[in-house]
PDB file of C-alpha atoms and ligand atoms in Angstrom:
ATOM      1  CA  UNK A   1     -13.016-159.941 -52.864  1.00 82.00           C
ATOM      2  CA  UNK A   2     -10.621-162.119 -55.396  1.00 89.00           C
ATOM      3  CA  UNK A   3      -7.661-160.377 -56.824  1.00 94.00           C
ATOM      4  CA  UNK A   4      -5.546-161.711 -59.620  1.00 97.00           C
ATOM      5  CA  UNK A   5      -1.892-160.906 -59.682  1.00 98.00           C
ATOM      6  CA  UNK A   6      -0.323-161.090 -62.988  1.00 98.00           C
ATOM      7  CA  UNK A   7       3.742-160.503 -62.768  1.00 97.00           C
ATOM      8  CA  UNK A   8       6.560-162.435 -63.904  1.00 96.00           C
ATOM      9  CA  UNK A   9       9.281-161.781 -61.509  1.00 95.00           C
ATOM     10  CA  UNK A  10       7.635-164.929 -59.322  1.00 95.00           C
ATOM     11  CA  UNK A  11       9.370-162.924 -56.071  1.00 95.00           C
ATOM     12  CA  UNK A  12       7.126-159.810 -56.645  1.00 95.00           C
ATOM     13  CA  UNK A  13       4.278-161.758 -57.040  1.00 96.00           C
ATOM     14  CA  UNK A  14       4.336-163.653 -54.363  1.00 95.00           C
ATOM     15  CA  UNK A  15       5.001-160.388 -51.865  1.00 95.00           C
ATOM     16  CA  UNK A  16       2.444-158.939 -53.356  1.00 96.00           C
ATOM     17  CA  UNK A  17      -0.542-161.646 -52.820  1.00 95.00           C
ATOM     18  CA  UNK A  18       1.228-161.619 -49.712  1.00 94.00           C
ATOM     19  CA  UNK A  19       0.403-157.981 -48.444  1.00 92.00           C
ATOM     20  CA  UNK A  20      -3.295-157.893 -49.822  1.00 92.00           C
ATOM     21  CA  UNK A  21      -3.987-161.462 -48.199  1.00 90.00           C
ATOM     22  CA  UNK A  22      -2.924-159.756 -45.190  1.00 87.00           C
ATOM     23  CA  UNK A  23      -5.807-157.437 -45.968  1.00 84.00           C
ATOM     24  CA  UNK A  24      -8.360-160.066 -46.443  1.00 81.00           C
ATOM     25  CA  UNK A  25      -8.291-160.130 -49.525  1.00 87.00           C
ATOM     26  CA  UNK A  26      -7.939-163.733 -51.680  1.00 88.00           C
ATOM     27  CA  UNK A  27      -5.408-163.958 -54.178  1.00 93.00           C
ATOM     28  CA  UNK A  28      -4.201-165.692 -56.982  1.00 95.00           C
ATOM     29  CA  UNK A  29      -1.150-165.213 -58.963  1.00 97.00           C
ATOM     30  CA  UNK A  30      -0.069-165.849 -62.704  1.00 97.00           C
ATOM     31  CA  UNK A  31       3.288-165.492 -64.057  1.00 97.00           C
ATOM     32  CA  UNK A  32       2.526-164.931 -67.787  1.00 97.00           C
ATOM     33  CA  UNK A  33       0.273-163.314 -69.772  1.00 96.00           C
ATOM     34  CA  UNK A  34      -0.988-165.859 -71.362  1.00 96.00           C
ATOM     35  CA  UNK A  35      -1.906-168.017 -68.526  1.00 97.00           C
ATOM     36  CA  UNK A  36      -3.034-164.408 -67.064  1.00 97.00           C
ATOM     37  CA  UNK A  37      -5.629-163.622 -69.740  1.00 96.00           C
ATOM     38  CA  UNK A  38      -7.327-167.149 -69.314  1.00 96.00           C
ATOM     39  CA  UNK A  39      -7.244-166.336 -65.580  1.00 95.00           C
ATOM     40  CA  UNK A  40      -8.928-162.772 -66.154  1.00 96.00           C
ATOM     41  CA  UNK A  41     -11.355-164.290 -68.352  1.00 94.00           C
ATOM     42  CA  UNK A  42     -12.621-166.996 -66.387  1.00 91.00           C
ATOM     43  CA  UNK A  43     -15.084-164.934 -64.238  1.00 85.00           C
ATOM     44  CA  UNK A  44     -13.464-165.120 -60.690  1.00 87.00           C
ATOM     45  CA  UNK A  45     -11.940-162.460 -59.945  1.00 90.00           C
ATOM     46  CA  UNK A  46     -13.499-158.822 -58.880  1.00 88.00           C
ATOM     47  CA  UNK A  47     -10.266-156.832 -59.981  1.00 92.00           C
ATOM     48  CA  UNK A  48      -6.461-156.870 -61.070  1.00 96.00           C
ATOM     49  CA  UNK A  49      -2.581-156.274 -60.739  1.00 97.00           C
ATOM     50  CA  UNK A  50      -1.240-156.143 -64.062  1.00 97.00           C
ATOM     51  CA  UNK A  51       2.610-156.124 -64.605  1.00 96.00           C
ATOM     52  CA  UNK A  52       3.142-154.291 -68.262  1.00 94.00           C
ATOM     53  CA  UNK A  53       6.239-156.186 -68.997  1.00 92.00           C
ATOM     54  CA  UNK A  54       5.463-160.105 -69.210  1.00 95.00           C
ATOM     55  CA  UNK A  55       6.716-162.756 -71.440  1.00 93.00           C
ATOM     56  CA  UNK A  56       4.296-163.898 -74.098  1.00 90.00           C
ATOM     57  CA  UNK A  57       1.422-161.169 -74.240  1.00 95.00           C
ATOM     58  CA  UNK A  58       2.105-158.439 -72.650  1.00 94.00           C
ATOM     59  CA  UNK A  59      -0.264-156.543 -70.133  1.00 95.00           C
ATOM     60  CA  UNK A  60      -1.233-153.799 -71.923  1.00 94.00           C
ATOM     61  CA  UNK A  61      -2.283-156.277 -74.601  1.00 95.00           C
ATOM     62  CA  UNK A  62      -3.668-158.699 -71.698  1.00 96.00           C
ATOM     63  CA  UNK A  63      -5.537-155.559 -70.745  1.00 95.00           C
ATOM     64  CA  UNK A  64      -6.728-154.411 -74.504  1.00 95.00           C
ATOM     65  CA  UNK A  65      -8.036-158.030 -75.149  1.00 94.00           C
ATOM     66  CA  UNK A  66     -10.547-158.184 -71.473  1.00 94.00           C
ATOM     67  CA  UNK A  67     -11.533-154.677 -73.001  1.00 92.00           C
ATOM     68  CA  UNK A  68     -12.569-155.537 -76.250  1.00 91.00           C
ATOM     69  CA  UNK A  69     -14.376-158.614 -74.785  1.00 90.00           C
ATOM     70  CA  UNK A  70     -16.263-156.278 -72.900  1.00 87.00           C
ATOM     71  CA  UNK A  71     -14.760-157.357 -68.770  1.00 88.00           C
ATOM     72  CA  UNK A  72     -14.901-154.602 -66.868  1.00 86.00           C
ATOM     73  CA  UNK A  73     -13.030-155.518 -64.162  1.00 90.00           C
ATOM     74  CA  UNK A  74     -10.790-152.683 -62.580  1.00 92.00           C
ATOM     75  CA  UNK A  75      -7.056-153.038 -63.327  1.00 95.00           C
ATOM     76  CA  UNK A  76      -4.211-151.667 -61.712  1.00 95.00           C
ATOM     77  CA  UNK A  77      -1.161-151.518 -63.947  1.00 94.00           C
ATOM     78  CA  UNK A  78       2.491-152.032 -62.647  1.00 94.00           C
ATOM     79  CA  UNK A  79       4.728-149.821 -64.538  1.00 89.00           C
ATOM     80  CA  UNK A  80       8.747-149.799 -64.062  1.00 84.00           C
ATOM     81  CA  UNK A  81      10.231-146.313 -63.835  1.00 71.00           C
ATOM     82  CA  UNK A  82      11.297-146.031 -67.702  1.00 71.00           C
ATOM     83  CA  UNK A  83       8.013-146.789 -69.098  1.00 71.00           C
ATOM     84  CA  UNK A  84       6.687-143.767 -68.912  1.00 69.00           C
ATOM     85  CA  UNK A  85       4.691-144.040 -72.656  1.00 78.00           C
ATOM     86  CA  UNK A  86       3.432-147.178 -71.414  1.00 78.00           C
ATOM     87  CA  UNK A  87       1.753-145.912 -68.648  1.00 76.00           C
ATOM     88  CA  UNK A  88      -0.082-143.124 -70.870  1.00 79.00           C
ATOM     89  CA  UNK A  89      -0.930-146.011 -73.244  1.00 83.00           C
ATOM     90  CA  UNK A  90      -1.940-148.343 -70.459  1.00 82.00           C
ATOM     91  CA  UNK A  91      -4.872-145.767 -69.429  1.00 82.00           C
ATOM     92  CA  UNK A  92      -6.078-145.054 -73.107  1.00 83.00           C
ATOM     93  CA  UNK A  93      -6.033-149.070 -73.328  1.00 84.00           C
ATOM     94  CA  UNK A  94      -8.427-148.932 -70.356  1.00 87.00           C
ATOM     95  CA  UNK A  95      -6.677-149.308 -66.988  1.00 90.00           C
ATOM     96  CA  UNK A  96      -8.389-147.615 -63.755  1.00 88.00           C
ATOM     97  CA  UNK A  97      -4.808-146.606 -62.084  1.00 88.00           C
ATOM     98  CA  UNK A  98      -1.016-146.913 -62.457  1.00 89.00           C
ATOM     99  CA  UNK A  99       1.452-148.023 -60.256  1.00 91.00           C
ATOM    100  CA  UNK A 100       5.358-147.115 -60.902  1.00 90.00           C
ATOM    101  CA  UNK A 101       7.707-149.772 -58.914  1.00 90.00           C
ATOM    102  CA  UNK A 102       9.224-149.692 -56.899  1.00 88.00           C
ATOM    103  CA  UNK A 103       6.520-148.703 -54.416  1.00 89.00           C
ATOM    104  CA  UNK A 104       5.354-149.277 -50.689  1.00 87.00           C
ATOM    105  CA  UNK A 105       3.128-151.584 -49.217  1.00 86.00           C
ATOM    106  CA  UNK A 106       0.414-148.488 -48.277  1.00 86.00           C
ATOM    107  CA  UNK A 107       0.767-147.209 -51.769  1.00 87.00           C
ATOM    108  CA  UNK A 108      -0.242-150.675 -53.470  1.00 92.00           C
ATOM    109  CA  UNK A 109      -3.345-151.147 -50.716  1.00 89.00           C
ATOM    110  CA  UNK A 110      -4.805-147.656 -51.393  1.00 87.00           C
ATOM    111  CA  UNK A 111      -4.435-148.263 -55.093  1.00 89.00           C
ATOM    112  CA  UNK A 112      -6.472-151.284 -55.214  1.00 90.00           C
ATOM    113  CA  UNK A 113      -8.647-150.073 -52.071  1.00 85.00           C
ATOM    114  CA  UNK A 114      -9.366-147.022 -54.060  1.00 84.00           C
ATOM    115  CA  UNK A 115      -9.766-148.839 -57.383  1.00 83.00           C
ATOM    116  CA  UNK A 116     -12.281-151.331 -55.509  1.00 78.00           C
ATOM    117  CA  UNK A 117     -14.219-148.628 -53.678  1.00 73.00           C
ATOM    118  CA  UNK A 118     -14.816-146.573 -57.282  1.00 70.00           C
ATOM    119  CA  UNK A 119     -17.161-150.164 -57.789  1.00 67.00           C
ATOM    120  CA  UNK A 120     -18.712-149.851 -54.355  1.00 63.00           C
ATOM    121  CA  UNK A 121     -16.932-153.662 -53.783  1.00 57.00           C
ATOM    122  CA  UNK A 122     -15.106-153.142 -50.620  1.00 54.00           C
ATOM    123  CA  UNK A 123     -17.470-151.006 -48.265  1.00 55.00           C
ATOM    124  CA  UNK A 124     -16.879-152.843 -45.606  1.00 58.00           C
ATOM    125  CA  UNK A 125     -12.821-152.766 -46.034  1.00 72.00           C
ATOM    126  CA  UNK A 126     -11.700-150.030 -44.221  1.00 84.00           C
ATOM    127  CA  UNK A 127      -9.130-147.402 -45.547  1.00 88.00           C
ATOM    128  CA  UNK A 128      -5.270-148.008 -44.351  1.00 89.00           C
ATOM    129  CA  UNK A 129      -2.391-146.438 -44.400  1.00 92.00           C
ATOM    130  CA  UNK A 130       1.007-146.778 -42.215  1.00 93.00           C
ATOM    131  CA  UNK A 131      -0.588-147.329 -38.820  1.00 95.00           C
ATOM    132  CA  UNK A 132      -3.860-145.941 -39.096  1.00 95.00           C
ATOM    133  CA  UNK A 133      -7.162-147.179 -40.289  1.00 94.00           C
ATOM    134  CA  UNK A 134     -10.425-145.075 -40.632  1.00 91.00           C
ATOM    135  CA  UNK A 135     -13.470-147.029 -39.577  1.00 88.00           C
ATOM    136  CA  UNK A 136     -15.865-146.103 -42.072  1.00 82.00           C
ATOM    137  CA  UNK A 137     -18.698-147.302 -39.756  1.00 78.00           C
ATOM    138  CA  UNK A 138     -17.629-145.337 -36.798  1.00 83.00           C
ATOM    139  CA  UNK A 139     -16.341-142.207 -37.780  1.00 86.00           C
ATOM    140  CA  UNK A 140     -13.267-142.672 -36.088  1.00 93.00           C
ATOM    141  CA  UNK A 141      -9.278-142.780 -36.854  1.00 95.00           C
ATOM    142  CA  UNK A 142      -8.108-145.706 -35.178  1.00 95.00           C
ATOM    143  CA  UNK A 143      -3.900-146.206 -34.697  1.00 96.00           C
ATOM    144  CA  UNK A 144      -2.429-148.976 -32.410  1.00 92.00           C
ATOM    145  CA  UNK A 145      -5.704-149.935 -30.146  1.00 91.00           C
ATOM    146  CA  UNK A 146      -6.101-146.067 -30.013  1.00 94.00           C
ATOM    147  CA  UNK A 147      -9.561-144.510 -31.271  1.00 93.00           C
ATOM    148  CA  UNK A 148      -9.948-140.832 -32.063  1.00 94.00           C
ATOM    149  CA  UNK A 149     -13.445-139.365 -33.548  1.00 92.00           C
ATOM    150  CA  UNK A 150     -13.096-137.748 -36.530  1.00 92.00           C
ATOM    151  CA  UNK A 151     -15.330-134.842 -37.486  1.00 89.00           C
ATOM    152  CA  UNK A 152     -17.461-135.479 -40.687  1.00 85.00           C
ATOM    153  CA  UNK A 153     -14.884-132.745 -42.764  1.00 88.00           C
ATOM    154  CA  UNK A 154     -11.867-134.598 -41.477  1.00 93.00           C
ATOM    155  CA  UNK A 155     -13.383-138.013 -41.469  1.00 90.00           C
ATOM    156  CA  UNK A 156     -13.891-137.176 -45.442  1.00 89.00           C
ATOM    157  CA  UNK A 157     -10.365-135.279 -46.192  1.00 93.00           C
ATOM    158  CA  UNK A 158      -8.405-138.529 -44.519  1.00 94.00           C
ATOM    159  CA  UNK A 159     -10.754-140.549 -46.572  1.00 91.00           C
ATOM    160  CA  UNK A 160      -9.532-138.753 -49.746  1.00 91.00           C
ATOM    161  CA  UNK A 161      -5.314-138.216 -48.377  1.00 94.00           C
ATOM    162  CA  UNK A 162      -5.512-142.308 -47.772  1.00 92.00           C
ATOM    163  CA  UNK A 163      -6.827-143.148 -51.232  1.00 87.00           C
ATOM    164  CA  UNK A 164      -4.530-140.697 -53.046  1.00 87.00           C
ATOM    165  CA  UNK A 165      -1.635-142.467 -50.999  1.00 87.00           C
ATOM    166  CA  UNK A 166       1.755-141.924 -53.254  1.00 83.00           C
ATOM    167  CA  UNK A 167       0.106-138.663 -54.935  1.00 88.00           C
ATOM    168  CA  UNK A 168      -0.093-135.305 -53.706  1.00 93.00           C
ATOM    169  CA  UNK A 169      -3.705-134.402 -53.275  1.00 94.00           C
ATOM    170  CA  UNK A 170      -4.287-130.348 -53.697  1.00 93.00           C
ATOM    171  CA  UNK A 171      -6.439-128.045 -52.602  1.00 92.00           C
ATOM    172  CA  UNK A 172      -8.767-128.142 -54.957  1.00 89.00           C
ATOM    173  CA  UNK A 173      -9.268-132.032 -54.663  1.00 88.00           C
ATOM    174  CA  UNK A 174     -10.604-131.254 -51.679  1.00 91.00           C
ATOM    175  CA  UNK A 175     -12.579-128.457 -51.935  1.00 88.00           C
ATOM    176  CA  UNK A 176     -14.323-130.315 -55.192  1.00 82.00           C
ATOM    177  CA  UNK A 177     -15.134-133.037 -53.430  1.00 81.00           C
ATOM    178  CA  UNK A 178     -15.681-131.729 -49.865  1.00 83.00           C
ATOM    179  CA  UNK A 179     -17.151-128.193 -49.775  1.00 81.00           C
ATOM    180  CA  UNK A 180     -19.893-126.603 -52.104  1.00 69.00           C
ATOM    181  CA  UNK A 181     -18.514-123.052 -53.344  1.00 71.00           C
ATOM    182  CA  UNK A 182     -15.045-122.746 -54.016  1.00 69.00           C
ATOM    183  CA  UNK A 183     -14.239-119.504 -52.800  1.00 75.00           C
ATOM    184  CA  UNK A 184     -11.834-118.438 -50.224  1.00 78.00           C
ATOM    185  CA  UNK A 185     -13.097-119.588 -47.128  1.00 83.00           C
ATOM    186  CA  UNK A 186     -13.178-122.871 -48.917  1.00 84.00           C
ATOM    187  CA  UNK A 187      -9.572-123.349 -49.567  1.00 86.00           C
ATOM    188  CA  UNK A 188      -8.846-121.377 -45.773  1.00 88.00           C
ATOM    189  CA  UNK A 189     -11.082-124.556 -44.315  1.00 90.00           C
ATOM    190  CA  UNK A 190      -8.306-126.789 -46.526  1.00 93.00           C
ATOM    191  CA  UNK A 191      -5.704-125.681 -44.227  1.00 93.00           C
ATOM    192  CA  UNK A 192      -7.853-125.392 -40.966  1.00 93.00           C
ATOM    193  CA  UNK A 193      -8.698-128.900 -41.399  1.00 95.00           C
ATOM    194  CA  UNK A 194      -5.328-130.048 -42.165  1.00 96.00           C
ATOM    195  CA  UNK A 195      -4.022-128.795 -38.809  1.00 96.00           C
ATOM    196  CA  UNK A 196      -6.820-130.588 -37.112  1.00 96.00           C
ATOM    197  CA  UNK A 197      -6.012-133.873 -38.466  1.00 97.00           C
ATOM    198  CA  UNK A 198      -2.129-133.573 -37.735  1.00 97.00           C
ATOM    199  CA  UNK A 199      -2.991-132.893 -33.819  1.00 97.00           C
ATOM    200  CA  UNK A 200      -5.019-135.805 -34.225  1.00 97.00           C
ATOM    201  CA  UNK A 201      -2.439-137.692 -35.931  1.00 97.00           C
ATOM    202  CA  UNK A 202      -0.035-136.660 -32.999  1.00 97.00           C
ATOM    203  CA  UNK A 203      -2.014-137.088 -30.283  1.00 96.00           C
ATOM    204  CA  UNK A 204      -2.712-140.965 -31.676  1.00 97.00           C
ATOM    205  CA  UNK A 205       1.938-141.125 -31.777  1.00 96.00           C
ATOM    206  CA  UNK A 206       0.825-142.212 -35.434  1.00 97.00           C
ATOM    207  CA  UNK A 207       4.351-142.125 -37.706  1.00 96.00           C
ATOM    208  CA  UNK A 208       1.701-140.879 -40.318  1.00 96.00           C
ATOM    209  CA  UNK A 209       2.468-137.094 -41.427  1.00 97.00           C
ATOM    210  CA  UNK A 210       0.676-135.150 -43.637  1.00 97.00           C
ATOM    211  CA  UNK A 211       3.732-132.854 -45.271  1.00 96.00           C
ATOM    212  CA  UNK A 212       2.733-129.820 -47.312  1.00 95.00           C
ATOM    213  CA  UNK A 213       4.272-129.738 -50.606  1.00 91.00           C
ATOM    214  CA  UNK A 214       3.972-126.086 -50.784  1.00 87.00           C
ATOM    215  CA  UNK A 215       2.071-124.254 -53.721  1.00 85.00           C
ATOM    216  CA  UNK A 216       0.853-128.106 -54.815  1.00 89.00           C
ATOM    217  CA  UNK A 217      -1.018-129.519 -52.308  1.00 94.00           C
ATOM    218  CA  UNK A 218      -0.484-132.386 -49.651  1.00 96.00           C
ATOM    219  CA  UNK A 219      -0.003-135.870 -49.132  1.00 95.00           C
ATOM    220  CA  UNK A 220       0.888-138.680 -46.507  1.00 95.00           C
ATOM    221  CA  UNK A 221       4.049-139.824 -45.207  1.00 94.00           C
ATOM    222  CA  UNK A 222       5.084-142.724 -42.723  1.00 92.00           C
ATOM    223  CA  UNK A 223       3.541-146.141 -44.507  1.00 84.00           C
TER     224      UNK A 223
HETATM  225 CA1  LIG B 301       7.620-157.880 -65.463  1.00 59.55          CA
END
């Protein structure tokens, strides 16, 4: 899996190659958008970090141009705080997900895990946050040389809290995705299953939390 980094602030860019290397992932970095574009165009690379605000061409035009040209590759836009318009136009211009900095480490990997996955090119990475990973193959939650089997209705709600890492995932995320009907019981089994996975979570001394944000839904702590 080849990931291109384009960001100007050389420090950034380097931390993050950094972190996904870590992942196995290879990297390579550009620090304009010029030199950026030729990079994206060349063939090489299976998806993208895209700063918005580079010198030359900027990313959301970086990112209009590989559109128009027909590359599909996913890209995962890096948006500062105050760009908030950006961000709307950077989706409408074609980008898979958004990323406001600053962020964490577990935030970025789930982005461009999640963003990867949607292609079916990472099926063999498996999903990471904080201290935990879920091995896909083996059903199981696995947190410092510590295995725990995962039922197949946990197994999948971790599967969906890790890729929404940095966004609250509600209810009815999961009972769209995970259960058939969507009435009562449904969003009951929500909760049910949420207390499972926190024993679990405790009994592995993960410093992963799922915290309820009450009336919107859930998401993980502890990267
Ligand atoms: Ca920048």
């Amino acid at each position: 899996m080849k990931v291109l980094v384009v960001e100007d602030e050389t420090g950034l860019a380097e931390a993050i190659a950094a972190i996904l290397r870590k992942e196995g992932y290879s990297v390579e970095t550009a620090n304009d958008g010029k030199s950026g574009l030729e990079k994206a165009l060349s063939g090489r690379f299976d998806c993208m970090v895209l700063d918005i605000m580079l010198p030359g061409i900027n990313g959301l035009d970086v990112l209009t141009y590989l559109r128009v040209k027909e590359i599909e590759m996913p890209v995962l836009l890096l948006t500062a705080k105050s760009e908030v318009d950006d961000k709307i136009k950077g989706l409408d211009c074609g980008a898979d997900d958004y990323l406001t900095k600053p962020f964490v480490t577990g935030e970025l990997l789930a982005r461009v895990r999640a963003m990867t996955r949607r292609l079916g090119l990472n099926q063999d990475i498996n999903p990471k946050y904080g201290d935990i990973t879920l091995e896909l193959k083996k059903g199981e939650l696995l947190c410092k040389g510590t295995n725990i089997v995962l039922g197949r209705k946990e197994f999948q709600m971790m599967e969906i809290l890790i890729s929404n890492a940095g966004k609250i995932t509600t209810k009815d995320d999961f009972v769209s995705k995970i259960w058939d009907s969507n009435d009562d019981s449904a969003y009951n089994n929500v909760e049910v299953y949420i207390s499972f996975l926190r024993k679990k979570l405790t009994m592995l001394h993960s410093r992963v939390q799922i915290k309820t944000r009450r009336g919107i839904g859930y998401c993980l702590e502890g990267a």
